[in-house]
Short mmCIF file of C-alpha atoms in Angstrom, two decimals:
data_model
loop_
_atom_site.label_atom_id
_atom_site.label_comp_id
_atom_site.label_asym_id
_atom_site.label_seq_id
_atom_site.Cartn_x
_atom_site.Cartn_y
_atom_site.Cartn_z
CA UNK A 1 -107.06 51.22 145.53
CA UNK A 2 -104.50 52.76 142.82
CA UNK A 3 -103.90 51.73 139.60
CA UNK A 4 -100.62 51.24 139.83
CA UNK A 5 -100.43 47.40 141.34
CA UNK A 6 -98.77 45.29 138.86
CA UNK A 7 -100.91 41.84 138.10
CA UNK A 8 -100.24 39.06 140.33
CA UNK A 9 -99.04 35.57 138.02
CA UNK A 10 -100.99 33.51 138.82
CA UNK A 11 -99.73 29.15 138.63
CA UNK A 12 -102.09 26.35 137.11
CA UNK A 13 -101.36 24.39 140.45
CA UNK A 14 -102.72 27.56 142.45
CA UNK A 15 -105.87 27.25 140.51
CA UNK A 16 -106.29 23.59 141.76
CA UNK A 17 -105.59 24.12 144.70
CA UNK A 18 -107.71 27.18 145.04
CA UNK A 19 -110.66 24.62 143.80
CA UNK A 20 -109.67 21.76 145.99
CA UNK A 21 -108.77 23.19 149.19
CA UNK A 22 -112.31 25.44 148.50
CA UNK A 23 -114.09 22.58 148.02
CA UNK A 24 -113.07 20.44 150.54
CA UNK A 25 -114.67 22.93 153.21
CA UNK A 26 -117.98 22.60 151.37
CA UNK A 27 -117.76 18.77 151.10
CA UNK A 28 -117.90 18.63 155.15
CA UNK A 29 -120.45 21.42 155.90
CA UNK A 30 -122.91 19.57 153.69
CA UNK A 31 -122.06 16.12 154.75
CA UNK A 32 -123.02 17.09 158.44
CA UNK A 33 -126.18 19.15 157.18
CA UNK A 34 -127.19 16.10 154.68
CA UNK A 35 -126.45 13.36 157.71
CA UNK A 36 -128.82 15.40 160.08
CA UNK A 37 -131.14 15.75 157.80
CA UNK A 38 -131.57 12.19 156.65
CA UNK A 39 -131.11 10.74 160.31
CA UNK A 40 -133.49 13.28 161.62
CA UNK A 41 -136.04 10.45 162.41
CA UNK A 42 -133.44 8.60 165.02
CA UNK A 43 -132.60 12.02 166.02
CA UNK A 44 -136.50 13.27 166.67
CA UNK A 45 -136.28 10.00 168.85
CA UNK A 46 -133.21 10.18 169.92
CA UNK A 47 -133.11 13.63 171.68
CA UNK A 48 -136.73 15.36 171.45
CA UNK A 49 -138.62 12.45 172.59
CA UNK A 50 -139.58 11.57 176.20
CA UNK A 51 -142.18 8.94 175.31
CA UNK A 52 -145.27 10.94 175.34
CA UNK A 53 -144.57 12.92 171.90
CA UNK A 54 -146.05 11.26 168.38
CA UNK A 55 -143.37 10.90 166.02
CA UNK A 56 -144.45 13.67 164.19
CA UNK A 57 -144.20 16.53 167.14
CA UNK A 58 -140.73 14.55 167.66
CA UNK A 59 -139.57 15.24 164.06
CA UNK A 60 -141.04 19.27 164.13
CA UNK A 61 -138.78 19.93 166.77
CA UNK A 62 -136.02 17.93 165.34
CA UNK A 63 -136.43 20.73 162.30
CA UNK A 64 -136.85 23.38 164.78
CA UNK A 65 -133.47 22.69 166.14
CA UNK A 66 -132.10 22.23 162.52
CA UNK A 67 -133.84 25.33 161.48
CA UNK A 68 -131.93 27.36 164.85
CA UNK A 69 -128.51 26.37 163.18
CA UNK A 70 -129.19 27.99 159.70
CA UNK A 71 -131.02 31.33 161.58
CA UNK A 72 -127.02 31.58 162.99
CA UNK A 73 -125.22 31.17 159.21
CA UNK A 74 -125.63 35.29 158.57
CA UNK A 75 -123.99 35.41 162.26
CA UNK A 76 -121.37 34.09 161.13
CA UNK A 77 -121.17 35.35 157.87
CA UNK A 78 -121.32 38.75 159.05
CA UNK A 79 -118.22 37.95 161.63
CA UNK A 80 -116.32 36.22 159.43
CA UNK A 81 -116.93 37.74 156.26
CA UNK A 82 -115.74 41.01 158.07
CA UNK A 83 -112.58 38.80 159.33
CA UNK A 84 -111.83 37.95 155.89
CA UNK A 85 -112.52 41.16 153.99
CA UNK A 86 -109.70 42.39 156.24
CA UNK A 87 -107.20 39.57 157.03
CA UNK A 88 -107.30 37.41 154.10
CA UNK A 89 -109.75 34.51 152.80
CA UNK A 90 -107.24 31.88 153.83
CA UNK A 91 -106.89 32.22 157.71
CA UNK A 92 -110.29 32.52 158.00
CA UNK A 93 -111.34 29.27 156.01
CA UNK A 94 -109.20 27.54 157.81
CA UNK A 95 -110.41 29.15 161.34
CA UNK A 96 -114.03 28.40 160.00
CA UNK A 97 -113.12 24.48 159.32
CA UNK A 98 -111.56 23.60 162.77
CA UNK A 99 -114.85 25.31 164.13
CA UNK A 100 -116.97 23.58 162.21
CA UNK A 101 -115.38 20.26 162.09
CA UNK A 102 -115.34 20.11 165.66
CA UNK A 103 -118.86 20.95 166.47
CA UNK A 104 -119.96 18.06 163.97
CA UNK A 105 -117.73 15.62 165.47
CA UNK A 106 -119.51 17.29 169.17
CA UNK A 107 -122.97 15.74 167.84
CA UNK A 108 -121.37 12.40 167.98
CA UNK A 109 -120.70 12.11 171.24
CA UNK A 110 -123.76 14.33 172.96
CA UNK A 111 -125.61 12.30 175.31
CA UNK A 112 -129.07 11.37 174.52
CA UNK A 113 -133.17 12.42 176.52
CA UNK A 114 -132.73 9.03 177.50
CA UNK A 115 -129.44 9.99 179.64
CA UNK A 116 -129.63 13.16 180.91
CA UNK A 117 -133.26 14.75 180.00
CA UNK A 118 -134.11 17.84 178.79
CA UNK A 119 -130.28 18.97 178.60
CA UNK A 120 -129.79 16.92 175.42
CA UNK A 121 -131.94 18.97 172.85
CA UNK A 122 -130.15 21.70 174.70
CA UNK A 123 -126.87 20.91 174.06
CA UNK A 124 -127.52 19.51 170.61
CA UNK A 125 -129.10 22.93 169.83
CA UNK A 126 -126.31 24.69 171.01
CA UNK A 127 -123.62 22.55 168.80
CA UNK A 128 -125.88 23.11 166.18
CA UNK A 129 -125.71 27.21 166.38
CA UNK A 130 -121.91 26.92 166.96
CA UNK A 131 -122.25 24.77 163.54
CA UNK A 132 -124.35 27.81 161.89
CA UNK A 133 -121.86 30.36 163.40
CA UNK A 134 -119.62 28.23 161.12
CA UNK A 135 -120.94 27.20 158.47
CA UNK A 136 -122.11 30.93 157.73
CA UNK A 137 -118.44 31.62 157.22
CA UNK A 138 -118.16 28.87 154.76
CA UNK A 139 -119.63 30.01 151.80
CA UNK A 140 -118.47 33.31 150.95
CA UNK A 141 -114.77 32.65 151.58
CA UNK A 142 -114.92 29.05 149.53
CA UNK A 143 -116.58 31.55 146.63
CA UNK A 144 -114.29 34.16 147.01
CA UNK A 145 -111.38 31.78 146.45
CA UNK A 146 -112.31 29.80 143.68
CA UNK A 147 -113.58 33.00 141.64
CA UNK A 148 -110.58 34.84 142.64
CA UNK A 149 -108.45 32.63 141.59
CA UNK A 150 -110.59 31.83 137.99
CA UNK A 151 -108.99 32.31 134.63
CA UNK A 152 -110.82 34.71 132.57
CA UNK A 153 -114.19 33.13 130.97
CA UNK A 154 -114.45 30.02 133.75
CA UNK A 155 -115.66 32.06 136.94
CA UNK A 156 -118.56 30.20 136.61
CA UNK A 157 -117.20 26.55 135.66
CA UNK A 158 -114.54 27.23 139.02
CA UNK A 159 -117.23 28.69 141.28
CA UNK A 160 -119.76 25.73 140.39
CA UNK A 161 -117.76 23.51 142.10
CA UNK A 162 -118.43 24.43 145.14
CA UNK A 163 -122.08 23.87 144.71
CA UNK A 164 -120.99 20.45 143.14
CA UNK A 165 -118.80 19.19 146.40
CA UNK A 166 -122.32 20.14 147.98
CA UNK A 167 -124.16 17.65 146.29
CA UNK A 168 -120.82 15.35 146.71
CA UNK A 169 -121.25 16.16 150.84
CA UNK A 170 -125.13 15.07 150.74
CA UNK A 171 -124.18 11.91 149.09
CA UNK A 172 -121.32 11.22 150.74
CA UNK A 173 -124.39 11.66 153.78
CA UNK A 174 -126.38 9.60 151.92
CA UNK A 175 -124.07 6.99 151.27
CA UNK A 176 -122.69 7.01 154.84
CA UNK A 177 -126.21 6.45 156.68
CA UNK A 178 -127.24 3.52 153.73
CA UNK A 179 -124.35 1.77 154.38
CA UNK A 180 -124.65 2.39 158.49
CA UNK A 181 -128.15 1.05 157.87
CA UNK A 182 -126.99 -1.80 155.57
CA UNK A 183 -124.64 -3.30 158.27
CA UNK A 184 -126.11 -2.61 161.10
CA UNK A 185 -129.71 -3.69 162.67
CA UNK A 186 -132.64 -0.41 162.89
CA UNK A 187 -132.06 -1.43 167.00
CA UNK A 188 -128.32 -0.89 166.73
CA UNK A 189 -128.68 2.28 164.30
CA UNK A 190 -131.16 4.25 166.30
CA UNK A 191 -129.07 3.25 169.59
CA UNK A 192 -125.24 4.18 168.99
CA UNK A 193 -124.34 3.61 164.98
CA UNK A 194 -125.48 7.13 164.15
CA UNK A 195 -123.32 8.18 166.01
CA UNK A 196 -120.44 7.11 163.69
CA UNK A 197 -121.40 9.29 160.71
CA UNK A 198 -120.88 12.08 162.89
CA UNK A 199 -117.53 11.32 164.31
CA UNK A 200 -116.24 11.00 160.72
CA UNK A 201 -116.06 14.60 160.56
CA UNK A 202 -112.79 14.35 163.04
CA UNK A 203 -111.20 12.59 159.91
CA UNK A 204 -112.40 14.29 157.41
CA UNK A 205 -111.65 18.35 159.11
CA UNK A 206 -108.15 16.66 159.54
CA UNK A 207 -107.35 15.99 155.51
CA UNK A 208 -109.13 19.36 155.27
CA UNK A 209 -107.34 21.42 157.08
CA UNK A 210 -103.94 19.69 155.24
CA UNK A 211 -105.32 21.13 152.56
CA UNK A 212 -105.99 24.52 153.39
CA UNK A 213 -102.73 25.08 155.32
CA UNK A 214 -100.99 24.64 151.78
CA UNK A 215 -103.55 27.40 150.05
CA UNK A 216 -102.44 31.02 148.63
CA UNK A 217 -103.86 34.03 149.63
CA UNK A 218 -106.06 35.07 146.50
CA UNK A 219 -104.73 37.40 143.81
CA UNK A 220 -107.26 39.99 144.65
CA UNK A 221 -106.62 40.28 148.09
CA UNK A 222 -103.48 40.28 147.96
CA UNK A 223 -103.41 43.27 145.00
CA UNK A 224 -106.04 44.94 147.59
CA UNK A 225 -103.11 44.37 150.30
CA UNK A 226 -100.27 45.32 148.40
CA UNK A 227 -101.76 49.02 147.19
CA UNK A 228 -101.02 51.11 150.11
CA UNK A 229 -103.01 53.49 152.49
CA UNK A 230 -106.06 53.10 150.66
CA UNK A 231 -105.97 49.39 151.33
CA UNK A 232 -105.81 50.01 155.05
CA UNK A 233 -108.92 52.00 154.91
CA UNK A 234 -110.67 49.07 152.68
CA UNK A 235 -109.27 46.36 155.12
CA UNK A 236 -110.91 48.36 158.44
CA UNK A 237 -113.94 49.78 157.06
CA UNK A 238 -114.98 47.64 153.85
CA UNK A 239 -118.79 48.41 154.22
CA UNK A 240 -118.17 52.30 154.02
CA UNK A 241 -115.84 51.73 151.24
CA UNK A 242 -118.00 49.85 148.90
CA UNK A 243 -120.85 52.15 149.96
CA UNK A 244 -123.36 50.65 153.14
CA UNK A 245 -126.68 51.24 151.24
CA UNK A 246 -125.36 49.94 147.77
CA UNK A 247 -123.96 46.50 149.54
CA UNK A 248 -127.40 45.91 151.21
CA UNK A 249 -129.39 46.42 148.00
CA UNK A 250 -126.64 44.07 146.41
CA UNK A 251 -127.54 41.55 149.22
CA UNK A 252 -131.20 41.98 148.83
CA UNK A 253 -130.99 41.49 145.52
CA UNK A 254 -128.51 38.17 145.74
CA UNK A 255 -131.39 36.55 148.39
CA UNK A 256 -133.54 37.13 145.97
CA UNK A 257 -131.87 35.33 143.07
CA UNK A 258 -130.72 32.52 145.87
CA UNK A 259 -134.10 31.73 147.39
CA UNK A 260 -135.63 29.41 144.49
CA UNK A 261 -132.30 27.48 144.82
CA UNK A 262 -132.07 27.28 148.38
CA UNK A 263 -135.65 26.06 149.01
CA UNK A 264 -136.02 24.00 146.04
CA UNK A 265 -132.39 21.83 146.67
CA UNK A 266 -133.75 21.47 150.11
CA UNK A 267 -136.74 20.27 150.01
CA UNK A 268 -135.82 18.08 147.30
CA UNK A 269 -132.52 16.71 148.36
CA UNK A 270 -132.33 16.92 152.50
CA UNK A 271 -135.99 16.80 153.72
CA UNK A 272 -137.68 14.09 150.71
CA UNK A 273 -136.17 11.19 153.17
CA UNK A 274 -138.67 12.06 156.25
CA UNK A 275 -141.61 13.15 154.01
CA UNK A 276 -141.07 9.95 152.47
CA UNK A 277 -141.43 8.01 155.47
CA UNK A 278 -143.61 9.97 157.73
CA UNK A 279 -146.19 11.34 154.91
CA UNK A 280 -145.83 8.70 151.95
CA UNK A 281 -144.76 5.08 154.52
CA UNK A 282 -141.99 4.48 152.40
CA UNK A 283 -139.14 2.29 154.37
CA UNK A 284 -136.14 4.32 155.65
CA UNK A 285 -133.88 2.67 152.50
CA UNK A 286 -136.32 3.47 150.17
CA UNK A 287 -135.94 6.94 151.25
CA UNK A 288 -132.15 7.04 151.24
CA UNK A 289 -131.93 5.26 147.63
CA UNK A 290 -134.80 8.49 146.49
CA UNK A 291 -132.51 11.11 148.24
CA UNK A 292 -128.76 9.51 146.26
CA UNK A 293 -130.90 9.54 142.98
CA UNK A 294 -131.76 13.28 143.66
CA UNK A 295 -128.60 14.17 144.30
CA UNK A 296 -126.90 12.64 141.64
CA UNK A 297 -129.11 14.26 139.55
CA UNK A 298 -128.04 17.60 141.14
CA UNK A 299 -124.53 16.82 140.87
CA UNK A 300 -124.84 15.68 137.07
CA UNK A 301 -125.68 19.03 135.99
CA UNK A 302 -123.67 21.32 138.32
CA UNK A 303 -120.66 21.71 136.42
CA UNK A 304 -122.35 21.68 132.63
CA UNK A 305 -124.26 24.89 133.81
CA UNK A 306 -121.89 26.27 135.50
CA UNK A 307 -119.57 25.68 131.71
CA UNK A 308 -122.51 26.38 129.90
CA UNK A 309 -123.19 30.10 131.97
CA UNK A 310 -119.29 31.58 130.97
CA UNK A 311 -120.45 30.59 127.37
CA UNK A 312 -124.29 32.13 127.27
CA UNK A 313 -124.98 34.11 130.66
CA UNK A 314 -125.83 33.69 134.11
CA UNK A 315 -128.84 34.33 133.34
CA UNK A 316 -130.30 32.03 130.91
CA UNK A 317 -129.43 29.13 132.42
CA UNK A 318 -130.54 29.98 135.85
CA UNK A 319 -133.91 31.19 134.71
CA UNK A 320 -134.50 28.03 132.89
CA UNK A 321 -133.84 26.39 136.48
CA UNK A 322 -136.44 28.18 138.15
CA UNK A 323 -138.77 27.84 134.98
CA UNK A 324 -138.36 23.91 134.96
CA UNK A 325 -139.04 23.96 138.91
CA UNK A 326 -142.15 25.67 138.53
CA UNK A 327 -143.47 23.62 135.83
CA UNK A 328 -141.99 20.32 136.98
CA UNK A 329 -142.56 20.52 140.80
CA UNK A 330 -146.05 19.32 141.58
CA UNK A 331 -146.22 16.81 138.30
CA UNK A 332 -142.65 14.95 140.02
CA UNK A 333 -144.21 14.92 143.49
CA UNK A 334 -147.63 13.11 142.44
CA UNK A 335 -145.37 10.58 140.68
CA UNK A 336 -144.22 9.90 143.64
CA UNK A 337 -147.36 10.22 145.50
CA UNK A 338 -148.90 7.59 142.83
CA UNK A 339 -148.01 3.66 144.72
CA UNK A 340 -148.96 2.17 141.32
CA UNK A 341 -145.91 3.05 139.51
CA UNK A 342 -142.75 1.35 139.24
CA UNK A 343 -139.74 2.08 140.94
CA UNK A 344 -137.61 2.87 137.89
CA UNK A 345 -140.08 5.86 137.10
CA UNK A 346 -140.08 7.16 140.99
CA UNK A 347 -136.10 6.92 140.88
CA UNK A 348 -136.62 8.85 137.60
CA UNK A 349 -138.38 11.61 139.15
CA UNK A 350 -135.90 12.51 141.69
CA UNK A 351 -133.40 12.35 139.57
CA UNK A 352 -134.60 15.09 137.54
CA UNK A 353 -135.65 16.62 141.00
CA UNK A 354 -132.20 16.92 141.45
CA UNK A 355 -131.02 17.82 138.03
CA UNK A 356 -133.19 20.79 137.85
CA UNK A 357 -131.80 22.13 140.94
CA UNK A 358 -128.32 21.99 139.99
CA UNK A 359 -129.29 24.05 136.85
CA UNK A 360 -129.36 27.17 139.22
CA UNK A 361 -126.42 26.03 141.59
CA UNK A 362 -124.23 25.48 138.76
CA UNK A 363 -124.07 29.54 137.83
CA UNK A 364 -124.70 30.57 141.35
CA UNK A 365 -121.64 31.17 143.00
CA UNK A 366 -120.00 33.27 140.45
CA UNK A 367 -123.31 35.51 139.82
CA UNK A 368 -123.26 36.31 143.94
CA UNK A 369 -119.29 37.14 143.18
CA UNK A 370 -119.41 39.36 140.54
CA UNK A 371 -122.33 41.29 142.29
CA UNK A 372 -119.87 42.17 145.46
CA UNK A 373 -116.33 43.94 144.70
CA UNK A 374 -113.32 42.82 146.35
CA UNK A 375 -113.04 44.75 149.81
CA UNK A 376 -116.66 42.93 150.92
CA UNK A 377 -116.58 40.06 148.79
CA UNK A 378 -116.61 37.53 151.12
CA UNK A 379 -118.97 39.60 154.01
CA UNK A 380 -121.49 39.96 150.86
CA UNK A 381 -121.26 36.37 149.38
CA UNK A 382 -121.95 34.93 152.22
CA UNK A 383 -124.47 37.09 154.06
CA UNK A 384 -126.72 36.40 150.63
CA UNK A 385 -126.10 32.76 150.37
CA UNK A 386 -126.70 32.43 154.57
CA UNK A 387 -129.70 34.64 154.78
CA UNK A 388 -131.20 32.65 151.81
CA UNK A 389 -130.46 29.43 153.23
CA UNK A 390 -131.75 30.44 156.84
CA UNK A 391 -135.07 31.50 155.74
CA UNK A 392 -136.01 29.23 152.74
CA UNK A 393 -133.65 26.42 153.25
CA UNK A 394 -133.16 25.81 157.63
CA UNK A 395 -136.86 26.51 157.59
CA UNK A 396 -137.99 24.02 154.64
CA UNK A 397 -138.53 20.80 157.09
CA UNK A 398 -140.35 22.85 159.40
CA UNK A 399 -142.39 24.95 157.42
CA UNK A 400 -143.37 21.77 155.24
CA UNK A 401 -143.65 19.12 157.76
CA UNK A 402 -145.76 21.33 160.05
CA UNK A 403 -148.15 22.56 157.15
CA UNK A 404 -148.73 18.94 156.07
CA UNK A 405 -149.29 18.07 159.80
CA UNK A 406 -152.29 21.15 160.16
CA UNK A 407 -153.56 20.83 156.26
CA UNK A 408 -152.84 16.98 155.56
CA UNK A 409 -152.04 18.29 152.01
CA UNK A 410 -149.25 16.26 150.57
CA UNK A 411 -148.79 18.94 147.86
CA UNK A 412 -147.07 21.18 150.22
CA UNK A 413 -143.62 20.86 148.99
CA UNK A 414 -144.39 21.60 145.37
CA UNK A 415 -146.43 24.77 146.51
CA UNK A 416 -143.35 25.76 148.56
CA UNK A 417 -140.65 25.33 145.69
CA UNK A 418 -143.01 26.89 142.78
CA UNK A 419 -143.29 29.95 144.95
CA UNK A 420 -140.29 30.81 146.06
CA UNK A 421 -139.03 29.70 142.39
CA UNK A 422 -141.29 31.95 141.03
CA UNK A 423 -139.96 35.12 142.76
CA UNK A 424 -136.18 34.11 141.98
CA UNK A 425 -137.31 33.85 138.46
CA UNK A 426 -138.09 37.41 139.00
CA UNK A 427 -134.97 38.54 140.76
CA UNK A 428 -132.30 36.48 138.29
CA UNK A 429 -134.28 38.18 135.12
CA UNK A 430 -132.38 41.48 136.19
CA UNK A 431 -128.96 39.99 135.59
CA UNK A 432 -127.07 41.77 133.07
CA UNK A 433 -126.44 39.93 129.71
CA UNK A 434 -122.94 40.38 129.58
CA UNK A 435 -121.85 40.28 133.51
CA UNK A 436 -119.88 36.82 133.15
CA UNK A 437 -118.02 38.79 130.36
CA UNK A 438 -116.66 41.35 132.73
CA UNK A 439 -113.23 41.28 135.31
CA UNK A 440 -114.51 41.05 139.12
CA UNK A 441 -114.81 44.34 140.40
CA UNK A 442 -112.10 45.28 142.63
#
């Protein structure tokens, strides 16, 4: 790229738009994820039981399935990251919605074990790679924008929100399935009403895709586009230009950062409803009204970090994260192991469950970005962020509910956040200082 590529002006109403239109994909992908997760029970019963499986072999391959979808996100973020390295991050966001839009609103009307057999956690395992394939392409272009488009000093309050319309997606999950379960009898749930917090994706990928149609091209890109014969040879071969073996240590190096956050927002805010009710007998609204508190928690502090890292570092406030996780995890789970307190403390400790979480999401986003420069931006955002999630995030519910089955240790979860908090710790302490200081690099 020359040097010569005048700046690109850049509108207030662009910025919000970059956020919203961002956002919005992020909102669905983790309503569908959240809804899955806290319906898994009807699910387990729905399509991986044929009557002869205890609810808890039911419920492992329930995760197994949901753990298939997340092993496809660096699938997709590999194909679609390359897609938009070259062609621009808005065509491809808006590709990756209608994809994964669709294949949510799919779940919704899949036939059930008690139809058709075996082919139902077939084809729900199938919709649910084609969700992965997705999903994977999600992440890194809803980053690239938001950064992209960030005023100097707020990379990390724009980028944030796309963790916080996460935590907005699992309760807007959350809040879908209470009120399903509210209005409607367990018999009528389990039977057809799930159904309907799927098919409210068709609604939702419509207003979505509204707003994408009406988003800019980023300024980066499009100073990438605009500079000539060097750009063509960054658009085709954006690996070799930012150097192969540099990019994979760069992606090493973000998983490592990422894997605290992935496994600890996970376990607390998607899989606490079934270890709830299948390890700790609490009723299926108790374990809704633990997983809103969590999250709201997560989404109180999203945005403050994310503020608070363009003011002191990434890395301070993402190491206190994973410090507070560590200390925290196994002292909030035996609250909640303990029958004898009170509700009010129990809500309490998911709440700061939650909040501690989104201590490390808040920052996030714009630490992967300014580790990746322009030309495999979004191929290197999201092949962090998906590789993290597939491995300590997809594979949470499994590896937790399976361990708990074989040990009967109800500990597991804290042992599984602490350690894999532990290592990010380890991996965000060789942030520089002075990173959120810097321009992206190009």
């Amino acid at each position: 790229m020359t040097s010569s590529t005048p700046p690109i002006t850049i509108s207030s109403a662009a910025r919000r738009r970059a956020i919203v239109a961002g956002s919005v994909g992020n909102f669905i992908e983790w309503y569908e994820f959240g809804i899955y997760g806290f319906l898994a029970t009807i699910l387990a019963a729905q399509f991986f039981s044929d009557g002869e499986q205890t609810g808890i072999e039911s419920l492992i391959a329930t995760y197994a399935s949901f753990a298939i979808a997340f092993f496809f996100r660096p699938v997709g973020a590999a194909l679609f990251g390359r897609i938009g390295d070259r062609i621009g991050r808005k065509p491809t966001l808006i590709l990756v919605l209608v994809l994964m839009s669709g294949a949510t609103a799919l779940i919704g009307i899949l036939p059930t074990y008690a139809s058709i057999g075996v082919a139902a956690p077939i084809l729900l395992t199938l919709v649910r790679i084609l969700q992965g394939l997705s999903a994977g392409g999600e992440f890194g272009g809803a980053v690239s924008v938001m950064t992209e488009f960030a005023p100097a000093g707020k990379r990390g309050l724009y980028g944030s929100w796309q963790s916080f319309t996460v935590a907005l997606g699992l309760l807007g999950g959350a809040g879908t399935v209470a009120l399903l379960s509210a209005v409607l009898s367990e018999a009528d749930l389990a039977a057809w009403g799930w159904r309907i917090a799927f098919l409210l994706a068709i609604p939702l990928g419509a207003v979505a895709l509204f707003l994408r149609l009406k988003l800019e091209e980023t300024p980066e890109f499009q100073q990438i586009t605009a500079s000539g014969t060097d750009t063509a040879k960054a658009a085709t071969q954006p690996v070799v230009r930012a150097g192969a073996a540099a990019t994979a240590k760069a992606i090493l190096l973000g998983i490592g950062r990422l894997m605290g956050w992935s496994a600890a927002g996970y376990t607390f805010l998607v899989v606490m409803p079934s270890y709830l009710q299948s390890s700790l007998n609490a009723s299926f609204q108790e374990a809704l009204i633990s997983t809103v508190l969590a999250n709201a928690g997560f989404a109180a502090t999203i945005l403050p970090a994310g503020w608070l890292s363009d003011k002191i570092g990434r890395r301070w406030v993402m190491l206190t994260g994973t410090g507070l996780i560590v200390i925290l995890a196994l002292p909030l789970l035996n609250v909640l192991q303990n029958p004898d307190l009170g509700v009010g403390i129990h809500g309490l400790a998911v709440f700061v469950a939650g909040a501690v979480v989104g201590m490390i999401a808040g920052p996030g986003p714009a630490m992967l970005a300014e580790m990746f420069p322009t030309s495999v931006r979004y191929t290197g955002l999201g092949l962090s962020y998906s590789i993290s999630n597939a491995v300590f995030s997809g594979s949470a519910g499994l590896i937790i509910t399976s361990l708990i089955a074989s040990t009967g240790d109800l500990d597991v979860p804290a042992y599984y956040v602490m350690a894999t908090c532990v290592v990010s710790a380890i991996a965000i302490g060789t942030l520089r200082g002075n990173a959120h200081r810097t321009e992206l690099r190009k």
